[in-house]
Coordinates of C-alpha atoms and ligand atoms in Angstrom, one line a residue:
M1 CA 154.1 166.5 128.9
K2 CA 152.1 166.9 132.5
Y3 CA 149.0 165.9 133.0
R4 CA 146.0 168.8 133.3
T5 CA 144.6 167.6 136.3
I6 CA 142.4 169.8 138.6
L7 CA 141.8 167.5 142.3
L8 CA 139.0 167.1 144.5
F9 CA 140.0 167.5 147.9
G10 CA 137.8 167.1 151.3
A11 CA 137.2 165.2 154.5
P12 CA 136.2 161.8 154.0
G13 CA 132.7 161.9 153.9
S14 CA 132.7 166.3 151.4
G15 CA 131.3 164.8 148.5
K16 CA 134.9 164.5 146.5
G17 CA 133.4 160.6 145.0
T18 CA 130.1 162.0 145.0
Q19 CA 131.2 165.2 142.4
G20 CA 133.5 162.8 140.8
K21 CA 131.8 160.7 139.1
I22 CA 129.4 164.3 138.2
L23 CA 132.6 165.4 136.6
G24 CA 133.7 162.0 135.1
T25 CA 130.6 161.1 133.1
I26 CA 132.1 165.2 130.6
P27 CA 133.8 164.8 128.0
G28 CA 136.8 165.1 128.3
F29 CA 136.9 164.9 132.2
F30 CA 138.7 161.3 133.4
H31 CA 138.0 161.0 136.7
F32 CA 140.3 158.6 138.8
A33 CA 139.7 157.9 142.8
C34 CA 142.2 156.3 144.3
G35 CA 139.8 154.6 147.2
D36 CA 138.3 153.0 144.5
A37 CA 141.3 151.4 143.1
F38 CA 142.1 149.7 146.5
R39 CA 139.0 148.9 146.3
N40 CA 139.5 146.6 142.7
L41 CA 142.0 145.2 144.2
R42 CA 141.4 141.0 144.3
I43 CA 142.9 140.4 147.9
E44 CA 144.6 138.0 146.8
D45 CA 146.7 141.1 145.6
P46 CA 149.4 141.8 147.5
M47 CA 148.9 145.0 147.2
G48 CA 145.0 144.4 148.1
R49 CA 146.5 142.8 151.9
I50 CA 148.0 146.1 152.6
F51 CA 145.0 148.1 151.6
I52 CA 142.7 146.5 154.0
E53 CA 145.9 146.4 156.7
H54 CA 145.8 149.8 156.6
S55 CA 142.5 151.5 155.9
S56 CA 141.3 149.5 158.6
K57 CA 142.9 151.2 160.5
G58 CA 141.3 154.6 159.4
E59 CA 145.4 155.1 157.7
L60 CA 147.1 156.0 155.3
V61 CA 148.1 153.4 152.3
P62 CA 151.8 153.7 152.5
D63 CA 153.5 155.5 149.1
E64 CA 155.3 153.8 147.4
A65 CA 152.2 151.0 147.3
T66 CA 149.4 154.4 146.9
I67 CA 151.9 155.7 144.4
Q68 CA 152.8 152.0 142.2
L69 CA 149.2 151.6 142.3
W70 CA 147.9 155.1 140.2
S71 CA 151.0 154.3 137.5
R72 CA 149.7 151.6 137.3
N73 CA 145.9 152.6 136.5
I74 CA 146.5 156.0 135.2
Q75 CA 149.0 153.7 132.8
A76 CA 145.7 150.6 132.0
S77 CA 143.8 153.7 131.5
T78 CA 145.5 155.3 128.9
V79 CA 147.0 152.3 127.2
N80 CA 142.9 151.3 126.8
G81 CA 142.0 154.0 126.0
Q82 CA 139.9 155.5 128.6
F83 CA 141.8 158.3 129.4
D84 CA 143.6 160.7 126.7
L85 CA 146.8 162.2 128.0
A86 CA 146.9 164.7 124.9
H87 CA 143.1 166.2 125.4
D88 CA 141.8 164.6 128.4
T89 CA 141.2 166.3 132.6
L90 CA 142.1 165.0 134.5
V91 CA 140.1 164.6 138.1
L92 CA 142.3 163.8 140.4
D93 CA 139.7 162.6 144.5
G94 CA 141.6 161.2 147.4
I95 CA 145.3 161.7 145.7
P96 CA 147.5 163.4 146.3
R97 CA 146.7 163.0 150.1
N98 CA 149.5 164.4 151.6
V99 CA 152.5 166.2 150.9
N100 CA 155.3 163.9 150.4
Q101 CA 152.2 162.2 148.1
A102 CA 152.1 165.9 146.4
K103 CA 156.3 165.7 146.0
I104 CA 156.2 163.3 144.1
L105 CA 153.1 164.1 141.5
Q106 CA 155.0 167.1 140.6
D107 CA 156.8 167.0 137.4
T108 CA 153.6 164.8 136.4
L109 CA 150.3 167.0 137.4
D110 CA 149.8 170.3 135.9
V111 CA 147.5 171.2 138.5
K112 CA 144.9 173.6 138.0
A113 CA 142.2 174.0 141.0
V114 CA 142.5 172.8 144.0
F115 CA 138.0 171.7 145.0
F116 CA 138.2 172.1 148.6
L117 CA 135.0 171.0 149.4
S118 CA 135.1 172.5 153.7
C119 CA 132.6 171.7 155.9
A120 CA 132.8 173.3 159.6
D121 CA 131.0 170.1 161.4
P122 CA 132.2 166.9 161.6
S123 CA 128.8 165.3 162.7
K124 CA 127.4 166.4 158.9
M125 CA 130.2 164.3 158.0
V126 CA 130.6 161.2 160.5
E127 CA 127.2 161.0 159.8
R128 CA 127.0 160.6 156.0
L129 CA 129.5 158.7 156.2
Q130 CA 127.9 156.4 158.4
R131 CA 125.3 156.6 156.1
R132 CA 127.0 154.7 153.0
A133 CA 128.9 152.4 155.1
L134 CA 125.7 149.9 154.0
R135 CA 124.9 151.2 150.9
E136 CA 128.1 151.1 149.5
N137 CA 129.6 147.7 151.8
R138 CA 132.3 150.1 153.5
L139 CA 134.2 148.3 155.7
D140 CA 135.8 151.9 157.3
D141 CA 132.6 153.0 157.6
A142 CA 130.9 151.3 160.0
N143 CA 132.8 151.1 163.1
L144 CA 133.0 154.8 164.4
D145 CA 136.6 154.3 166.2
V146 CA 138.0 153.9 162.6
I147 CA 136.1 157.2 161.2
R148 CA 137.8 159.8 163.7
R149 CA 140.6 157.8 163.0
R150 CA 140.1 158.7 159.6
L151 CA 139.7 162.1 160.3
E152 CA 142.7 162.9 162.2
T153 CA 144.7 161.5 159.3
Y154 CA 143.1 163.4 157.2
E155 CA 143.8 166.7 160.0
T156 CA 147.2 166.4 160.0
E157 CA 149.0 164.5 157.0
T158 CA 146.1 165.1 154.6
K159 CA 145.4 168.7 155.2
P160 CA 148.5 170.2 154.8
V161 CA 148.6 169.3 151.1
L162 CA 146.5 172.7 150.6
E163 CA 149.4 174.7 151.6
F164 CA 151.8 172.7 149.1
Y165 CA 149.8 173.9 146.2
G166 CA 149.1 177.3 147.9
P167 CA 145.9 179.9 147.9
A168 CA 145.6 181.2 144.5
I169 CA 144.6 177.7 142.8
V170 CA 142.7 176.9 145.8
H171 CA 139.1 177.3 145.6
T172 CA 137.1 176.8 149.2
I173 CA 132.7 175.3 148.9
D174 CA 130.9 175.0 151.9
A175 CA 130.4 171.0 151.3
A176 CA 127.2 171.3 153.8
Q177 CA 125.1 172.9 150.6
P178 CA 123.2 170.5 148.8
Q179 CA 125.5 169.1 145.7
L180 CA 123.9 170.2 142.8
A181 CA 124.4 174.0 144.3
V182 CA 128.7 172.6 144.8
L183 CA 129.0 171.3 141.4
R184 CA 127.5 174.8 139.8
H185 CA 130.8 176.1 142.0
I186 CA 133.0 173.3 140.2
L187 CA 131.3 173.4 136.8
N188 CA 131.6 177.7 137.5
T189 CA 134.8 177.8 138.3
V190 CA 136.5 175.1 135.8
A191 CA 134.7 177.0 133.2
T192 CA 136.6 179.6 133.4
L193 CA 140.4 177.9 133.3
K194 CA 142.5 178.5 130.4
Ligands
LIG201 P1 137.7 158.6 151.8 O1 138.0 159.8 151.8 O2 135.9 158.7 152.4 O3 137.7 158.6 153.6 P2 138.7 157.1 150.7 O4 137.7 156.0 148.8 O5 139.3 157.9 149.4 O6 137.0 157.0 151.7 O7 140.0 156.4 150.8 C1 139.4 155.1 151.7 C2 140.9 154.7 152.0 O8 142.3 154.2 151.3 C3 142.0 155.4 153.0 O9 141.6 155.7 154.6 C4 143.0 154.9 153.1 O10 143.9 154.3 154.4 C5 143.3 154.4 151.1 N1 143.5 155.7 150.0 C6 143.2 156.3 149.6 N2 143.5 157.0 149.3 C7 144.9 157.4 149.3 C8 146.5 157.9 149.2 N3 146.1 158.4 148.2 N4 147.3 158.0 149.8 C9 147.0 156.7 150.9 N5 146.5 155.8 151.0 C10 145.2 155.9 150.5

């Protein structure tokens, strides 16, 4: 049985995490943020080291480690009853993050909608990331070069995922709007999904 899934998609700083956290509080929705799962690893964990090595440079973690982390977390959440595969909608934030990951997950996910939080002005996202650096203690948000590299990685590696899923299920939302307007747009669409 495939997981009924909606994807939150957008550049670093586009607000995926904020929306994902809110959606995850709705009964019947389970939020998985890939970046959070990486940050929850302990530094002694070999996967934690791989994460630091790549994220500190603004690069993606290699696919094998990423997919392993994803399976490990989803399995644990299923076993402890947080995620009910038969009834819940999975809200994915930050995964799949390149076309290869999308292909690997193709047999596992039944993607009903992709919410593309689109922001025409990169300086807005840089501003958001820099604001969150101290608040959320994120080293990768504190360094302007790393932020720039992440935005490049997003353009070259992540953005092609939109084409993989195709325009029929991609919903583009202006990420520069107030968060409430973005949420309203997502909820209105989710309410119409079969
Ligand atoms: P943001 O979207 O603001 O860049 P995330 O918390 O989603 O922040 O991701 C932080 C970092 O974690 C990324 O820069 C990347 O190194 C790593 N990461 C998160 N998700 C993935 C993924 N699906 N594949 C590879 N690397 C990932």
